CSV table of C-alpha atoms in Angstrom, one decimal:
chain,number,residue,atom,x,y,z
A,120,UNK,CA,121.2,106.3,81.2
A,121,UNK,CA,123.3,104.8,84.0
A,122,UNK,CA,121.9,102.1,86.3
A,123,UNK,CA,121.2,103.1,90.0
A,124,UNK,CA,123.7,101.9,92.4
A,125,UNK,CA,122.3,99.4,95.0
A,126,UNK,CA,123.1,99.9,98.6
A,127,UNK,CA,123.4,97.3,101.2
A,128,UNK,CA,125.4,96.2,104.2
A,129,UNK,CA,126.9,93.0,102.7
A,130,UNK,CA,127.3,91.8,99.3
A,131,UNK,CA,127.2,88.0,98.9
A,132,UNK,CA,128.7,86.4,95.7
A,133,UNK,CA,127.0,83.2,95.3
A,134,UNK,CA,123.6,81.8,96.4
A,135,UNK,CA,124.2,78.4,97.4
A,136,UNK,CA,123.2,76.9,100.8
A,137,UNK,CA,126.1,78.3,102.6
A,138,UNK,CA,125.4,81.7,101.1
A,139,UNK,CA,121.7,81.5,102.1
A,140,UNK,CA,122.6,80.6,105.7
A,141,UNK,CA,125.0,83.5,105.8
A,142,UNK,CA,121.9,85.8,105.1
A,143,UNK,CA,120.2,84.3,108.2
A,144,UNK,CA,123.3,84.7,110.4
A,145,UNK,CA,123.8,88.3,109.2
A,146,UNK,CA,120.1,89.1,109.7
A,147,UNK,CA,120.2,87.9,113.2
A,148,UNK,CA,122.7,90.8,113.7
A,149,UNK,CA,120.4,93.3,111.8
A,150,UNK,CA,122.7,93.2,108.7
A,151,UNK,CA,121.0,93.5,105.3
A,152,UNK,CA,122.4,91.5,102.3
A,153,UNK,CA,122.2,91.3,98.6
A,154,UNK,CA,123.2,88.2,96.7
A,155,UNK,CA,124.7,87.6,93.2
A,156,UNK,CA,124.6,84.4,91.4
A,157,UNK,CA,125.3,83.3,87.8
A,158,UNK,CA,122.4,80.7,88.0
A,159,UNK,CA,118.7,81.8,87.6
A,160,UNK,CA,117.7,80.5,91.0
A,161,UNK,CA,119.0,80.0,94.5
A,162,UNK,CA,120.7,76.9,95.6
A,163,UNK,CA,123.9,76.7,93.7
A,164,UNK,CA,125.1,73.1,93.1
A,165,UNK,CA,122.2,71.6,95.2
A,166,UNK,CA,119.5,72.6,92.8
A,167,UNK,CA,121.4,72.7,89.5
A,168,UNK,CA,123.5,69.5,89.9
A,169,UNK,CA,121.7,67.3,92.2
A,170,UNK,CA,118.2,68.6,93.3
A,171,UNK,CA,116.9,65.1,93.9
A,172,UNK,CA,120.0,63.6,95.4
A,173,UNK,CA,119.7,62.8,99.2
A,174,UNK,CA,121.9,64.7,101.6
A,175,UNK,CA,122.4,63.0,105.0
A,176,UNK,CA,124.7,65.3,107.0
A,177,UNK,CA,122.6,68.2,107.7
A,178,UNK,CA,121.8,68.4,111.5
A,179,UNK,CA,118.3,67.4,112.6
A,180,UNK,CA,117.4,66.3,109.1
A,181,UNK,CA,117.7,62.6,108.5
A,182,UNK,CA,117.7,63.1,104.8
A,183,UNK,CA,117.0,66.1,102.6
A,184,UNK,CA,117.2,66.7,98.9
A,185,UNK,CA,119.2,69.7,97.5
A,186,UNK,CA,115.9,71.2,96.3
A,187,UNK,CA,114.3,70.7,99.7
A,188,UNK,CA,117.3,72.2,101.6
A,189,UNK,CA,117.2,75.2,99.4
A,190,UNK,CA,113.5,75.6,99.9
A,191,UNK,CA,113.9,75.5,103.6
A,192,UNK,CA,116.8,77.8,103.7
A,193,UNK,CA,114.8,80.4,101.5
A,194,UNK,CA,112.0,80.1,104.0
A,195,UNK,CA,114.3,80.6,107.0
A,196,UNK,CA,115.7,83.9,105.5
A,197,UNK,CA,112.5,85.4,104.4
A,198,UNK,CA,112.1,87.6,107.5
A,199,UNK,CA,115.3,89.4,106.4
A,200,UNK,CA,114.1,90.4,102.9
A,201,UNK,CA,117.4,89.6,101.0
A,202,UNK,CA,117.7,91.0,97.4
A,203,UNK,CA,118.8,88.5,94.7
A,204,UNK,CA,120.6,89.4,91.4
A,205,UNK,CA,120.4,86.2,89.3
A,206,UNK,CA,121.9,85.2,86.1
A,207,UNK,CA,124.8,87.6,86.7
A,208,UNK,CA,128.6,87.1,87.2
A,209,UNK,CA,130.5,89.3,89.7
A,210,UNK,CA,132.9,90.8,87.4
A,211,UNK,CA,134.7,93.4,89.4
A,212,UNK,CA,135.6,94.3,93.0
A,213,UNK,CA,136.7,97.8,93.8
A,214,UNK,CA,137.4,99.6,97.1
A,215,UNK,CA,135.3,102.6,97.9
A,216,UNK,CA,135.5,105.2,100.7
A,217,UNK,CA,133.0,103.3,102.8
A,218,UNK,CA,133.7,99.6,101.8
A,219,UNK,CA,133.4,97.8,98.5
A,220,UNK,CA,131.7,97.9,95.1
A,221,UNK,CA,130.9,95.0,93.1
A,222,UNK,CA,130.0,95.3,89.4
A,223,UNK,CA,128.3,92.4,87.5
A,224,UNK,CA,128.5,91.5,83.8
A,225,UNK,CA,124.9,92.8,83.5
A,226,UNK,CA,126.1,96.2,84.6
A,227,UNK,CA,124.5,95.9,88.2
A,228,UNK,CA,126.5,97.9,90.6
A,229,UNK,CA,126.2,97.1,94.4
A,230,UNK,CA,127.9,99.0,97.2
A,231,UNK,CA,128.4,97.5,100.7
A,232,UNK,CA,130.8,97.6,103.7
A,233,UNK,CA,131.5,93.8,103.5
A,234,UNK,CA,131.9,91.3,100.6
A,235,UNK,CA,131.4,87.6,101.3
A,236,UNK,CA,132.6,85.3,98.6
A,237,UNK,CA,130.4,82.0,98.9
A,238,UNK,CA,130.8,81.0,95.2
A,239,UNK,CA,131.4,77.2,95.9
A,240,UNK,CA,134.2,76.1,93.7
A,241,UNK,CA,133.9,79.2,91.6
A,242,UNK,CA,131.3,80.5,89.1
A,243,UNK,CA,129.3,78.1,86.8
A,244,UNK,CA,129.6,78.5,83.0
A,245,UNK,CA,127.2,76.8,80.7
A,246,UNK,CA,128.3,73.8,78.6
A,247,UNK,CA,127.6,74.7,75.0
A,248,UNK,CA,126.3,72.4,72.2
A,249,UNK,CA,129.2,71.2,70.2
A,250,UNK,CA,128.3,73.1,67.0
A,251,UNK,CA,131.0,75.0,64.9
A,252,UNK,CA,128.8,78.0,64.1
A,253,UNK,CA,127.0,78.5,67.3
A,254,UNK,CA,129.1,81.5,68.5
A,255,UNK,CA,127.6,83.7,65.7
A,256,UNK,CA,124.1,83.3,67.2
A,257,UNK,CA,125.0,83.6,70.9
A,258,UNK,CA,123.2,86.6,72.5
A,259,UNK,CA,121.1,87.1,69.5
A,260,UNK,CA,118.9,84.1,69.0
A,261,UNK,CA,120.8,81.5,71.1
A,262,UNK,CA,120.9,81.7,74.9
A,263,UNK,CA,122.0,79.7,77.8
A,264,UNK,CA,120.0,81.4,80.6
A,265,UNK,CA,116.7,83.4,81.0
A,266,UNK,CA,117.7,86.8,82.3
A,267,UNK,CA,114.1,88.3,81.4
A,268,UNK,CA,111.2,86.0,80.7
A,269,UNK,CA,109.4,88.6,78.6
A,270,UNK,CA,112.2,88.4,76.1
A,271,UNK,CA,110.9,85.1,74.9
A,272,UNK,CA,107.3,86.2,74.4
A,273,UNK,CA,105.9,85.4,71.0
A,274,UNK,CA,108.9,83.4,70.1
A,275,UNK,CA,109.0,80.1,68.2
A,276,UNK,CA,111.1,78.6,71.0
A,277,UNK,CA,113.3,75.5,70.9
A,278,UNK,CA,114.6,74.3,74.4
A,279,UNK,CA,117.4,71.7,74.3
A,280,UNK,CA,118.2,69.6,77.4
A,281,UNK,CA,116.9,67.0,79.8
A,282,UNK,CA,117.5,68.4,83.2
A,283,UNK,CA,115.6,70.6,85.7
A,284,UNK,CA,116.5,73.9,84.0
A,285,UNK,CA,115.2,72.7,80.5
A,286,UNK,CA,111.9,71.3,81.8
A,287,UNK,CA,111.2,74.1,84.4
A,288,UNK,CA,111.7,76.8,81.7
A,289,UNK,CA,109.8,74.8,79.1
A,290,UNK,CA,106.7,74.7,81.5
A,291,UNK,CA,107.3,78.3,82.5
A,292,UNK,CA,107.7,79.8,79.0
A,293,UNK,CA,105.0,77.8,77.2
A,294,UNK,CA,102.3,80.0,78.0
A,295,UNK,CA,104.0,83.1,76.5
A,296,UNK,CA,105.9,81.5,73.6
A,297,UNK,CA,104.2,81.4,70.1
A,298,UNK,CA,105.3,77.8,69.8
A,299,UNK,CA,107.7,75.7,72.0
A,300,UNK,CA,109.6,72.5,71.3
A,301,UNK,CA,111.7,70.6,73.9
A,302,UNK,CA,114.4,68.5,72.3
A,303,UNK,CA,116.4,65.9,74.3
A,304,UNK,CA,118.6,63.0,73.0
A,305,UNK,CA,116.4,60.3,74.6
A,306,UNK,CA,112.9,59.9,76.0
A,307,UNK,CA,114.3,60.0,79.7
A,308,UNK,CA,114.9,62.9,81.8
A,309,UNK,CA,117.0,63.9,84.8
A,310,UNK,CA,114.4,66.5,86.0
A,311,UNK,CA,112.0,66.3,89.0
A,312,UNK,CA,109.3,63.6,88.3
A,313,UNK,CA,106.6,66.3,88.9
A,314,UNK,CA,108.2,68.5,86.1
A,315,UNK,CA,108.5,65.5,83.8
A,316,UNK,CA,104.7,64.7,84.4
A,317,UNK,CA,103.7,68.3,83.7
A,318,UNK,CA,105.7,68.5,80.4
A,319,UNK,CA,104.1,65.3,79.2
A,320,UNK,CA,100.7,66.7,80.0
A,321,UNK,CA,101.4,69.8,77.9
A,322,UNK,CA,102.7,67.6,75.0
A,323,UNK,CA,99.7,65.3,75.2
A,324,UNK,CA,97.4,68.5,75.1
A,325,UNK,CA,99.1,69.8,72.1
A,326,UNK,CA,100.3,73.0,73.6
A,327,UNK,CA,104.0,72.2,73.3
A,328,UNK,CA,106.1,69.5,71.3
A,329,UNK,CA,108.6,67.0,72.4
A,330,UNK,CA,111.4,66.1,69.8
A,331,UNK,CA,113.7,63.2,70.5
A,332,UNK,CA,117.2,63.4,68.9
A,333,UNK,CA,120.6,65.0,68.9
A,334,UNK,CA,121.1,68.6,68.0
A,335,UNK,CA,123.6,68.5,65.3
A,336,UNK,CA,123.4,71.9,63.7
A,337,UNK,CA,121.5,75.1,63.3
A,338,UNK,CA,120.5,77.1,60.3
A,339,UNK,CA,120.1,80.9,59.9
A,340,UNK,CA,121.9,84.0,59.0
A,341,UNK,CA,123.3,87.2,60.6
A,342,UNK,CA,122.9,85.6,64.0
A,343,UNK,CA,119.2,84.7,63.6
A,344,UNK,CA,118.4,81.1,63.9
A,345,UNK,CA,115.8,79.8,61.5
A,346,UNK,CA,115.8,76.0,62.1
A,347,UNK,CA,117.6,73.4,64.3
A,348,UNK,CA,119.0,70.3,62.8
A,349,UNK,CA,118.3,67.1,64.7
A,350,UNK,CA,119.4,63.7,64.0
A,351,UNK,CA,115.8,62.9,63.6
A,352,UNK,CA,114.9,65.9,61.3
A,353,UNK,CA,114.8,69.8,61.3
A,354,UNK,CA,112.8,71.9,63.8
A,355,UNK,CA,111.7,75.4,62.7
A,356,UNK,CA,112.4,78.0,65.5
A,357,UNK,CA,113.6,81.5,65.9
A,358,UNK,CA,115.1,81.2,69.3
A,359,UNK,CA,117.2,78.4,71.0
A,360,UNK,CA,117.6,78.1,74.7
A,361,UNK,CA,120.3,75.4,75.4
A,362,UNK,CA,120.5,73.8,78.9
A,363,UNK,CA,123.5,71.3,78.7
A,364,UNK,CA,124.7,71.7,82.1
A,365,UNK,CA,127.4,73.6,83.8
A,366,UNK,CA,131.2,73.6,84.4
A,367,UNK,CA,132.8,75.3,87.3
A,368,UNK,CA,135.5,77.8,86.8
A,369,UNK,CA,137.1,80.3,89.3
A,370,UNK,CA,136.2,83.1,86.9
A,371,UNK,CA,136.7,86.8,87.7
A,372,UNK,CA,137.1,86.1,91.4
A,373,UNK,CA,140.7,85.3,90.7
A,374,UNK,CA,141.2,89.1,89.7
A,375,UNK,CA,139.7,90.5,92.8
A,376,UNK,CA,143.0,91.0,94.5
A,377,UNK,CA,142.6,88.5,97.4
A,378,UNK,CA,145.6,86.2,98.1
A,379,UNK,CA,145.1,82.8,96.3
A,380,UNK,CA,146.2,79.2,96.9
A,381,UNK,CA,145.8,77.6,93.6
A,382,UNK,CA,142.1,78.0,92.8
A,383,UNK,CA,141.1,78.5,96.5
A,384,UNK,CA,141.2,81.5,98.8
A,385,UNK,CA,143.2,81.2,102.1
A,386,UNK,CA,141.3,82.6,105.2
A,387,UNK,CA,141.9,82.8,108.9
A,388,UNK,CA,139.8,80.4,111.1
A,389,UNK,CA,138.8,83.0,113.6
A,390,UNK,CA,136.2,84.7,111.2
A,391,UNK,CA,137.2,83.5,107.7
A,392,UNK,CA,138.4,86.9,106.5
A,393,UNK,CA,140.6,86.9,103.4
A,394,UNK,CA,143.8,89.0,102.8
A,395,UNK,CA,141.5,92.0,102.1
A,396,UNK,CA,139.9,93.5,105.3
A,397,UNK,CA,136.3,93.3,105.0
A,398,UNK,CA,136.3,90.6,102.4
A,399,UNK,CA,135.4,87.1,103.6
A,400,UNK,CA,135.3,83.7,101.8
A,401,UNK,CA,133.0,80.9,103.1
A,402,UNK,CA,132.2,77.5,101.8
A,403,UNK,CA,134.1,75.4,99.2
A,404,UNK,CA,135.9,78.2,97.7
A,405,UNK,CA,138.1,78.9,100.8
A,406,UNK,CA,141.2,77.0,102.2
A,407,UNK,CA,142.6,76.6,105.7
A,408,UNK,CA,144.4,73.8,107.5
A,409,UNK,CA,142.0,71.0,108.1
A,410,UNK,CA,139.3,72.3,105.7
A,411,UNK,CA,136.4,70.0,105.1
A,412,UNK,CA,134.2,70.7,101.9
A,413,UNK,CA,130.9,70.1,103.7
A,414,UNK,CA,127.8,72.3,103.8
A,415,UNK,CA,127.9,71.8,107.5
A,416,UNK,CA,131.4,73.3,107.7
A,417,UNK,CA,130.1,76.2,105.5
A,418,UNK,CA,127.3,77.0,108.0
A,419,UNK,CA,129.8,77.3,110.8
A,420,UNK,CA,132.0,79.5,108.7
A,421,UNK,CA,129.0,81.7,108.0
A,422,UNK,CA,128.1,82.2,111.7
A,423,UNK,CA,131.7,83.3,112.6
A,424,UNK,CA,131.9,85.4,109.6
A,425,UNK,CA,128.8,87.4,110.5
A,426,UNK,CA,130.3,88.3,114.0
A,427,UNK,CA,133.2,90.0,112.3
A,428,UNK,CA,131.0,91.6,109.7
A,429,UNK,CA,129.0,93.3,112.3
A,430,UNK,CA,132.0,95.2,113.4
A,431,UNK,CA,132.4,96.6,109.9
A,432,UNK,CA,128.8,97.2,109.2
A,433,UNK,CA,127.9,98.7,112.8
A,434,UNK,CA,131.2,100.0,114.1
A,435,UNK,CA,129.5,102.3,116.5
A,436,UNK,CA,127.1,99.9,117.9
A,437,UNK,CA,127.7,97.8,121.0
A,438,UNK,CA,128.0,94.2,119.9
A,439,UNK,CA,125.7,91.8,121.8
A,440,UNK,CA,125.1,88.3,120.8
A,441,UNK,CA,121.7,86.9,121.6
A,442,UNK,CA,120.5,83.3,121.3
A,443,UNK,CA,117.4,83.0,119.3
A,444,UNK,CA,115.9,80.8,122.2
A,445,UNK,CA,116.1,83.7,124.6
A,446,UNK,CA,115.6,86.9,122.7
A,447,UNK,CA,111.9,87.8,122.3
A,448,UNK,CA,112.8,90.5,119.6
A,449,UNK,CA,114.6,87.8,117.4
A,450,UNK,CA,111.6,85.5,117.9
A,451,UNK,CA,109.1,88.0,116.7
A,452,UNK,CA,111.2,88.7,113.7
A,453,UNK,CA,111.7,85.0,112.8
A,454,UNK,CA,108.0,84.3,113.3
A,455,UNK,CA,107.1,87.0,110.8
A,456,UNK,CA,106.9,84.7,107.7
A,457,UNK,CA,104.2,86.4,105.8
């Protein structure tokens, strides 16, 4: 049975800060958006690579962490009800009669009049444990992301890693797993302090285990893992979730048909449209003379992109820019946070 085709005004590839602010700017113009991201949460690099790192160049915020910035952007776009498709890669871009179609590696199909590529430096791909035989288990009993939480119910689960993803999912999956062991090479973690504290509470209560050591091998047959071999001993498990970090690659975006300049997408500086009409690129993935790879610059690009996107999405409507400070209708919409 084929999957339904999602319909929206704008398809945004990426869900980092610039993509999230684009949702806001589009929403002000009554434009709906759906977002695709390879990660399992919004925020891009901000939440995955430096959630606790302070950011100092966001206007009016003297300092904000990557996680806090993402949370505030999500609160800001709540009135516009964007749809998210997480843990998916935008695999293919096709022209349609009314705009564009994006297909993901999970088989999700989204049609829209405009596409916005806001994928930072490209798509993230997971770093894999350096085990010779791991490929035989991937997709069967070894995974690098959680696409559906229920798939891990009743499993004897081993989660490897010491960052936010590893600890967040250990805490989230512990109630539904038959057993859960977190393994890390040392008894220090790169995750948020409250997550580390919660994990240690669960270990102290005996509801999950913590194993310190390096993952050196896995045992099993026919793609089904039976045990993980650590430098400190074996751990019995039937499922492995490995969170060893991410590497950035341009990925399928390079095959979309847009003009490229190395691994970047050239755009004009009037509205940040690419060589394909109706396809825009904002944030770190684009290039133009004088480009600065700052979140602040990406916010500016998102605002100008939205003005041109309006003309594709609502070609028969009279364009009228309204300041949020003077439009009562916009104020009512933005204040509707519930």
